[in-house]
Amino acid sequence: MARSSRTLLRASLQLSQGWRAANSAKLYAPLVRRMYSTDGPQPTRGGSKVFKSADEAVADLKDGSVILSAGFGLCGVAETLIEAIHRKGLKDLTAVSNNAGAGDKGLAKLTGDGRVSRMIMSYLGSNKELERQYLNGEVSIELCPQGTLAERLRAAGAGIPAFYTSTGGKTFIETGEIPQRFTPEAGILEKGIPKETRIFDGKSYIMEKALPGDVAILRAWKVDEAGNCVFKYTTRTYAPLMAKAARVAIVEAEEIVPTGTLDPQNVHLPGIFIDRIVPATTDKNVESLKLALSKDPAKPSAPDSRNRIAMRAAKELKDGYYVNLGVGIPTLAASYVPESTKVWLQSENGLLGMGPYPATEKDVDADLINAGKETVTLLPGASVFDSAESFGMIRGGHVDVSILGAFQVSASGDLANYMIPGKVFKGMGGAMDLVSNPEQTKIVVATEHVDKKGRSKIVQDCKLPLTGKGVVSTIITDMAVFQVDRVKGGLTLTEVAEGVDVETVRKNTDAEFSVAEDLGTF
């Protein structure tokens, strides 16, 4: 597995950038022909939208269809319809989804026996079989930043052929250096798609194309017979976007109610976007069950390095801030925010006002998860929304602070946190979107100072593929705090951990840095 990943990295680095614009249209052409083909299911008008079963609703789907599969992790996935597609025996499918299921649930049911020949996604997640197929050239995968995926779908549904975004700029997403299909033996079989660029107001943006599909499959909490849909909590994510982007949208409903039953003010997706309705007959799945841990105040424990970092990171969160916390150490920071300080935690899968893990299993709701697919709760004043709304908050700079982990961060604020040579990478998820507007959203890195082999994560120049260039303002480790000059480049050591001196920091830091006159301690 490690050998395959090293081969992938070498192959991706060998790609030239000169063929960018000319080859983009050529590489997209086969998928575009599929997407706009008149073969396959077509929308109809008149008569009932309600079908007796999922099998009946997918009866006219064809091999080679482009299927937009809603959901996030296993939350909100159209499991009933996926099982029907599997029973029908469809193959050579192109699947568009945030991720690809887990175990034998979700899209893993289709990818597991080779029904999917191509995937467009942001994160491989827990689908080990799909990972194996990719590393052996059996499936083509286009990795797409999570917010860009949402916006490509939104654009397709709105009749917009393309748009410009800063997400992925100056990274392998822009240059097309992530192969879509390769083998360790033959090398690159299908190149990545390089992006055209354009300057607006002095800043570079990349062009992304809309992403329509033949069929959208989604799951809703309540659907009336006119097709109006109501979603519950974080099941909304991609569902409305995909329904609008597809030629035919099929919804499986946990409850089908008569037309007129739903309050028009509470409809999340109008019936004009839904063509077929089927009853949901499968149970919901929880991918990562997390419960709050009880603590014994009589037995305090000294903080380890991760908690030390999280405690210091929590000081970046001021009263009233809107904050996005990455998985791992950044998530721990929420536990150290004083009770007198109110912060609003935003989760990119459609949550604002996220609360702690549920106290007991009785409090768990399979429809309510965070970006790490973990069960969570909501605080008073919380709101839920779809992925386009979520990433509008993020890319638009409405989030005050975003705290992420890192594999490497450079002296000029470059961040690398989704790929390491010799290890399989899962995809960038929403990280590239989270760092796409550093002028408006402060980007803080919270990470151990050195990796497991003792190598500095604070480097002069990143050697790993970048998540964002010149985006990080503050670096917090278990040894030190640095401020980054993102414009001119350069680090200033402003704090050291208790018991750590400047020479220890220099010894463990690859990057050059200056020391603040008023050096503090944390």
XYZ file of C-alpha atoms in Angstrom:
522
model
C 0.000 0.000 0.000
C 2.796 2.404 0.895
C 4.631 1.539 -2.357
C 1.504 2.347 -4.367
C 1.161 5.682 -2.620
C 4.789 6.606 -3.256
C 4.304 5.723 -6.912
C 1.197 7.917 -6.985
C 3.115 10.869 -5.557
C 6.010 10.446 -8.015
C 3.589 10.128 -10.908
C 1.633 13.212 -9.897
C 4.775 15.299 -9.540
C 5.884 14.340 -13.060
C 2.879 15.973 -14.722
C 3.661 19.135 -16.702
C 1.457 22.208 -16.538
C 1.695 23.223 -20.188
C -1.279 21.150 -21.359
C -3.683 22.743 -18.858
C -6.347 24.595 -20.855
C -6.266 22.434 -23.984
C -6.663 19.160 -22.164
C -9.299 20.261 -19.658
C -12.139 20.148 -22.200
C -10.824 16.885 -23.654
C -10.732 15.153 -20.270
C -14.213 16.345 -19.354
C -15.767 15.415 -22.721
C -16.728 11.757 -22.009
C -18.389 12.681 -18.712
C -20.194 15.640 -20.252
C -21.554 13.435 -23.058
C -22.902 11.032 -20.432
C -24.405 13.807 -18.356
C -26.315 15.366 -21.219
C -27.345 12.141 -22.942
C -31.057 11.731 -23.663
C -30.756 8.013 -22.969
C -32.011 6.852 -19.577
C -34.679 8.181 -17.196
C -36.607 11.316 -18.140
C -38.823 13.594 -16.031
C -42.575 13.336 -16.555
C -45.465 15.635 -15.790
C -48.939 14.637 -14.694
C -50.019 11.677 -12.620
C -48.740 10.575 -9.254
C -45.097 10.991 -8.243
C -45.428 8.229 -5.657
C -44.019 4.841 -6.659
C -44.825 1.640 -4.814
C -41.193 0.639 -4.396
C -37.624 1.723 -5.028
C -37.248 -1.084 -7.587
C -40.078 0.393 -9.638
C -38.594 3.892 -9.397
C -35.171 2.836 -10.742
C -36.475 0.437 -13.397
C -35.476 2.697 -16.312
C -31.960 3.509 -15.075
C -29.241 2.435 -17.513
C -25.679 1.184 -17.291
C -23.284 4.125 -17.451
C -25.619 6.511 -15.626
C -24.267 9.465 -13.634
C -25.774 9.122 -10.146
C -25.724 11.984 -7.654
C -25.873 10.319 -4.245
C -26.808 12.621 -1.363
C -25.766 12.248 2.251
C -22.690 12.818 4.400
C -20.910 9.753 5.694
C -23.831 7.417 6.329
C -26.106 10.253 7.467
C -28.964 11.014 5.083
C -27.881 8.395 2.553
C -30.579 6.945 0.260
C -29.913 3.369 1.365
C -33.227 2.031 0.044
C -32.533 3.348 -3.459
C -28.891 2.218 -3.414
C -30.022 -1.316 -2.603
C -32.522 -1.172 -5.482
C -29.817 -0.010 -7.899
C -27.614 -2.853 -6.695
C -30.384 -5.422 -7.208
C -30.962 -4.139 -10.739
C -27.359 -5.027 -11.542
C -26.356 -1.673 -12.999
C -22.672 -1.244 -13.856
C -20.184 1.281 -15.276
C -21.750 3.938 -13.090
C -20.344 7.374 -12.359
C -21.125 8.262 -8.750
C -20.948 11.788 -7.356
C -20.954 12.001 -3.573
C -19.114 13.617 -0.689
C -17.703 10.203 0.218
C -18.327 6.570 -0.637
C -19.944 4.826 2.298
C -18.400 2.467 4.835
C -18.354 -1.288 5.279
C -21.251 -2.514 3.151
C -23.398 0.582 3.708
C -24.108 3.488 1.397
C -22.219 3.600 -1.896
C -19.834 0.945 -0.564
C -22.499 -1.552 -1.630
C -22.009 -0.454 -5.260
C -18.259 0.149 -5.224
C -17.604 -3.118 -3.410
C -18.337 -5.308 -6.431
C -17.124 -2.950 -9.114
C -20.420 -1.376 -10.203
C -18.843 2.108 -10.110
C -16.163 2.874 -12.702
C -15.758 6.543 -11.827
C -16.251 8.644 -8.677
C -16.233 12.378 -8.066
C -15.854 13.010 -4.349
C -14.054 15.002 -1.663
C -13.085 12.214 0.739
C -12.600 8.462 0.432
C -13.609 8.021 4.056
C -13.774 4.463 5.393
C -14.218 2.694 2.058
C -11.123 0.466 2.085
C -12.174 -1.504 -0.987
C -12.534 1.645 -3.069
C -9.108 2.718 -1.855
C -7.676 -0.597 -3.033
C -9.390 -0.288 -6.425
C -7.974 3.217 -6.896
C -4.423 2.161 -6.047
C -4.680 -0.684 -8.566
C -6.132 1.319 -11.453
C -9.564 -0.352 -11.292
C -11.554 2.854 -10.742
C -11.161 6.491 -11.715
C -11.470 9.016 -8.892
C -11.636 12.790 -9.203
C -10.972 14.367 -5.821
C -12.811 17.650 -5.421
C -12.797 20.030 -2.414
C -16.009 19.657 -0.457
C -17.261 23.199 -0.917
C -16.364 23.179 -4.600
C -18.339 19.953 -5.000
C -21.379 21.632 -3.427
C -20.996 24.722 -5.601
C -20.554 22.699 -8.811
C -23.846 20.967 -8.048
C -25.551 24.240 -7.159
C -24.321 25.787 -10.421
C -25.650 22.852 -12.454
C -29.078 23.213 -10.880
C -29.102 26.949 -11.576
C -28.048 26.650 -15.227
C -24.598 28.170 -14.589
C -21.924 26.389 -16.667
C -18.892 27.375 -14.579
C -17.651 29.703 -11.841
C -14.408 30.977 -10.303
C -13.199 30.185 -6.806
C -10.037 30.633 -4.762
C -10.455 27.172 -3.233
C -7.634 24.921 -4.426
C -5.627 27.747 -5.973
C -1.848 27.163 -6.125
C -2.378 23.482 -5.218
C -2.598 20.177 -7.089
C -6.287 20.976 -7.680
C -5.267 23.902 -9.890
C -2.458 22.092 -11.700
C -4.244 18.742 -12.104
C -1.383 16.853 -10.497
C -3.571 14.280 -8.753
C -4.019 11.406 -11.237
C -7.579 10.183 -11.602
C -6.443 6.696 -12.529
C -3.019 5.085 -12.215
C -1.248 1.824 -11.440
C 2.101 1.266 -9.729
C 3.308 -0.622 -12.794
C 1.995 1.464 -15.718
C 1.973 4.858 -14.028
C -0.684 7.423 -14.978
C -3.576 6.022 -16.985
C -5.808 9.097 -16.670
C -4.441 12.510 -15.802
C -6.015 14.959 -13.432
C -7.911 17.915 -14.837
C -5.949 21.196 -14.707
C -7.943 24.351 -14.135
C -8.009 27.613 -16.033
C -7.130 30.658 -13.928
C -8.076 34.320 -13.934
C -7.167 37.349 -11.856
C -9.930 39.337 -10.151
C -8.995 42.420 -8.098
C -5.396 41.263 -7.927
C -6.177 37.742 -6.674
C -5.949 34.506 -8.645
C -8.988 32.245 -8.974
C -9.521 28.885 -10.678
C -12.452 27.964 -12.882
C -14.632 25.022 -11.892
C -17.316 23.521 -14.118
C -20.887 22.700 -13.165
C -21.667 19.099 -12.290
C -25.044 17.816 -13.581
C -26.198 14.200 -13.404
C -28.687 11.741 -14.814
C -30.309 10.771 -11.516
C -30.198 12.128 -7.974
C -31.014 9.826 -5.065
C -31.781 11.346 -1.680
C -33.509 10.617 1.598
C -35.909 12.979 3.383
C -37.728 12.939 6.694
C -41.152 13.975 5.360
C -42.324 14.296 1.754
C -45.801 15.195 0.582
C -47.340 13.709 -2.562
C -46.450 16.875 -4.512
C -42.776 16.211 -3.800
C -42.167 18.930 -1.221
C -39.401 17.754 1.130
C -38.474 18.359 4.756
C -35.064 17.160 5.950
C -33.993 16.499 9.500
C -30.827 18.099 10.924
C -27.652 17.214 8.979
C -29.358 14.991 6.415
C -29.834 18.082 4.241
C -26.151 18.615 3.167
C -26.130 17.787 -0.581
C -29.734 16.627 -0.991
C -31.355 19.828 -2.332
C -28.291 20.589 -4.487
C -28.272 17.173 -6.117
C -32.018 17.109 -6.698
C -31.735 20.393 -8.599
C -28.658 19.266 -10.582
C -30.128 15.989 -11.886
C -32.385 15.293 -14.864
C -34.488 13.048 -12.594
C -34.573 13.234 -8.783
C -35.816 10.318 -6.682
C -36.453 10.751 -2.968
C -37.000 7.997 -0.447
C -39.245 9.301 2.315
C -39.402 8.179 5.900
C -42.959 9.503 5.898
C -45.133 10.270 2.863
C -47.957 12.670 3.698
C -50.889 14.081 1.687
C -50.403 17.240 -0.344
C -51.104 20.268 1.806
C -50.012 18.626 5.052
C -46.646 20.405 5.230
C -46.398 24.039 6.310
C -45.201 25.897 3.174
C -42.844 27.979 5.328
C -41.040 24.842 6.471
C -40.486 23.196 3.078
C -36.735 22.739 2.479
C -36.978 21.563 -1.139
C -39.962 22.485 -3.371
C -41.709 19.703 -5.252
C -40.706 21.083 -8.679
C -37.299 19.472 -8.123
C -38.638 16.000 -7.229
C -39.836 13.538 -9.895
C -40.323 10.279 -7.974
C -41.134 9.404 -4.387
C -40.652 6.000 -2.742
C -41.041 4.812 0.842
C -37.776 4.421 2.777
C -37.577 0.828 3.983
C -34.028 0.646 5.398
C -32.836 1.585 8.864
C -30.594 4.563 9.528
C -26.912 3.963 10.244
C -24.492 5.692 12.623
C -20.942 5.737 11.342
C -19.198 7.005 14.491
C -21.056 6.798 17.800
C -19.546 9.287 20.259
C -20.775 9.883 23.791
C -19.700 12.522 26.305
C -17.190 11.180 28.794
C -17.921 11.740 32.468
C -15.048 13.333 34.387
C -14.237 12.943 38.058
C -13.331 16.438 39.317
C -11.623 14.874 42.334
C -9.013 13.282 40.060
C -7.529 16.008 37.840
C -4.791 14.884 35.485
C -1.919 16.869 34.045
C -2.584 17.798 30.426
C -0.688 15.834 27.777
C 0.829 17.563 24.752
C -2.414 17.439 22.749
C -4.445 19.011 25.542
C -1.755 21.606 26.149
C -2.056 22.663 22.525
C -5.856 22.660 22.743
C -5.794 24.781 25.926
C -3.657 27.415 24.213
C -5.711 27.254 20.998
C -8.863 27.966 23.011
C -7.449 31.426 23.794
C -7.869 32.303 20.102
C -11.646 31.956 20.508
C -13.188 35.213 21.721
C -16.690 35.885 22.938
C -19.224 35.892 20.097
C -16.853 34.361 17.545
C -18.073 32.019 14.822
C -15.540 29.194 14.697
C -14.780 26.088 12.653
C -12.684 23.430 14.368
C -10.968 20.655 12.445
C -10.892 17.064 13.672
C -8.360 15.955 16.286
C -6.580 18.549 18.433
C -8.643 21.501 17.114
C -11.853 19.834 18.282
C -10.412 19.529 21.803
C -10.083 23.314 22.000
C -13.843 23.659 22.508
C -13.527 21.906 25.877
C -11.228 24.654 27.190
C -13.333 27.681 26.278
C -14.427 29.372 29.551
C -18.113 29.112 30.365
C -18.300 32.905 30.337
C -17.200 32.941 26.674
C -19.871 32.160 24.086
C -18.589 30.848 20.755
C -20.630 29.469 17.898
C -19.151 26.265 16.481
C -19.735 25.780 12.762
C -19.473 22.331 11.174
C -19.098 22.286 7.397
C -21.746 19.579 6.973
C -24.433 22.115 7.820
C -24.400 23.013 11.521
C -24.041 26.284 13.391
C -24.303 26.154 17.170
C -22.934 22.628 17.529
C -22.963 21.216 21.036
C -21.067 18.396 22.780
C -21.365 14.682 22.197
C -24.656 13.210 23.485
C -24.611 12.132 27.126
C -26.084 8.659 26.581
C -27.127 6.414 23.708
C -30.721 7.457 24.330
C -29.730 10.979 23.338
C -28.153 9.894 20.036
C -29.850 10.977 16.808
C -28.533 9.331 13.645
C -29.566 12.451 11.706
C -27.274 14.729 13.714
C -23.516 14.414 13.144
C -20.463 16.659 12.809
C -17.943 16.876 9.965
C -16.059 13.919 11.461
C -19.233 11.782 11.110
C -19.539 11.736 14.924
C -22.819 11.987 16.824
C -23.301 15.446 18.393
C -25.963 17.677 19.934
C -27.228 21.221 19.288
C -27.106 24.236 21.572
C -29.913 26.777 21.976
C -29.844 29.139 19.004
C -28.437 26.530 16.627
C -29.349 26.293 12.952
C -28.985 23.690 10.205
C -28.609 24.176 6.442
C -27.319 22.598 3.248
C -23.701 22.398 2.081
C -23.911 25.349 -0.311
C -25.048 27.581 2.561
C -22.342 26.164 4.794
C -19.497 26.803 2.395
C -20.894 30.208 1.537
C -20.251 31.042 5.201
C -16.759 29.607 4.964
C -15.542 30.921 1.620
C -17.302 34.239 2.142
C -15.232 34.952 5.252
C -18.147 34.953 7.696
C -16.336 32.505 10.005
C -13.995 34.395 12.342
C -11.462 31.672 13.107
C -10.702 28.260 11.663
C -8.356 25.931 13.544
C -6.842 23.004 11.625
C -4.191 20.350 12.079
C -1.128 20.069 9.861
C 1.467 17.694 8.496
C 3.658 20.685 7.639
C 3.322 24.466 7.874
C 5.911 26.802 6.394
C 7.534 30.051 7.488
C 5.393 31.876 4.916
C 2.112 30.337 6.096
C 1.791 27.543 3.532
C -0.257 24.605 4.852
C -0.030 20.910 3.948
C -2.484 18.664 5.778
C -4.070 16.092 3.463
C -1.302 13.972 1.939
C 1.999 12.402 3.061
C 4.356 10.500 0.723
C 4.320 6.796 1.499
C 0.873 6.902 3.037
C -2.531 6.665 1.384
C -4.317 9.988 1.316
C -8.064 10.113 1.796
C -8.835 13.435 0.117
C -8.955 17.047 1.206
C -12.558 17.164 2.406
C -13.388 20.758 3.312
C -9.868 21.866 4.323
C -9.084 23.736 1.096
C -12.318 25.710 1.420
C -11.631 26.508 5.069
C -8.347 28.229 4.199
C -9.523 29.897 0.991
C -10.219 33.347 2.496
C -7.441 34.025 5.040
C -7.933 37.790 4.731
C -11.334 37.452 6.419
C -11.008 34.206 8.408
C -8.003 33.805 10.692
C -6.353 30.437 10.059
C -4.731 28.858 13.113
C -2.729 25.627 12.985
C -2.773 23.477 16.122
C -0.356 20.555 15.905
C 2.469 18.719 17.639
C 5.820 20.410 17.020
C 7.418 17.281 15.569
C 6.043 14.153 13.889
C 6.337 10.586 15.189
C 9.857 10.336 13.775
C 10.985 13.511 15.503
C 10.964 15.647 12.332
C 9.885 19.265 12.591
C 6.443 20.100 11.275
C 7.382 23.795 11.224
C 9.472 24.024 8.052
C 11.041 26.729 5.930
C 9.287 25.399 2.830
C 6.616 22.679 2.614
C 7.685 19.561 0.751
C 4.213 18.020 0.794
C 1.286 18.905 -1.521
C -0.278 22.149 -0.333
C -3.752 22.621 1.093
C -3.319 26.380 0.830
C -0.517 28.831 0.058
C 0.211 31.724 2.421
C -2.909 31.124 4.512
C -1.803 30.480 8.128
C -1.589 33.384 10.610
C -0.811 31.578 13.878
C 0.911 28.270 14.705
C 0.381 26.631 18.097
C 2.384 23.545 19.107
C 3.188 21.774 22.348
C 6.448 23.790 22.480
C 5.692 27.203 21.085
C 3.408 29.780 19.503
C 4.473 31.537 16.287
C 2.917 34.459 14.460
C 3.234 34.316 10.663
C 3.789 37.231 8.321
C 1.701 35.959 5.400
C 2.614 38.893 3.153
C 6.398 39.148 3.543
C 6.967 35.665 4.956
C 8.654 34.882 8.249
C 7.938 33.579 11.731
C 8.063 35.313 15.088
C 8.209 33.227 18.239
C 5.822 34.919 20.664
C 5.312 32.259 23.371
C 7.004 29.123 24.673
C 5.419 26.330 26.664
C 6.139 26.209 30.386
C 9.481 24.430 30.895
C 10.609 24.952 27.289
C 13.358 27.439 26.365
C 14.121 29.168 23.071
C 17.084 26.904 22.292
C 14.884 23.808 22.581
C 12.463 25.377 20.134
C 15.302 26.206 17.691
C 16.654 22.671 17.928
C 13.267 21.201 16.974
C 12.273 23.738 14.303
C 13.308 23.453 10.668
C 12.198 27.005 9.845
C 14.062 30.176 10.712
C 12.334 32.526 13.144
C 12.840 35.669 15.172
C 12.012 36.016 18.870
C 9.604 38.612 20.205
C 11.016 41.033 22.783
C 8.099 40.339 25.114
C 8.272 36.544 24.827
C 5.446 34.986 26.800
C 4.748 31.590 28.393
C 1.713 29.318 28.186
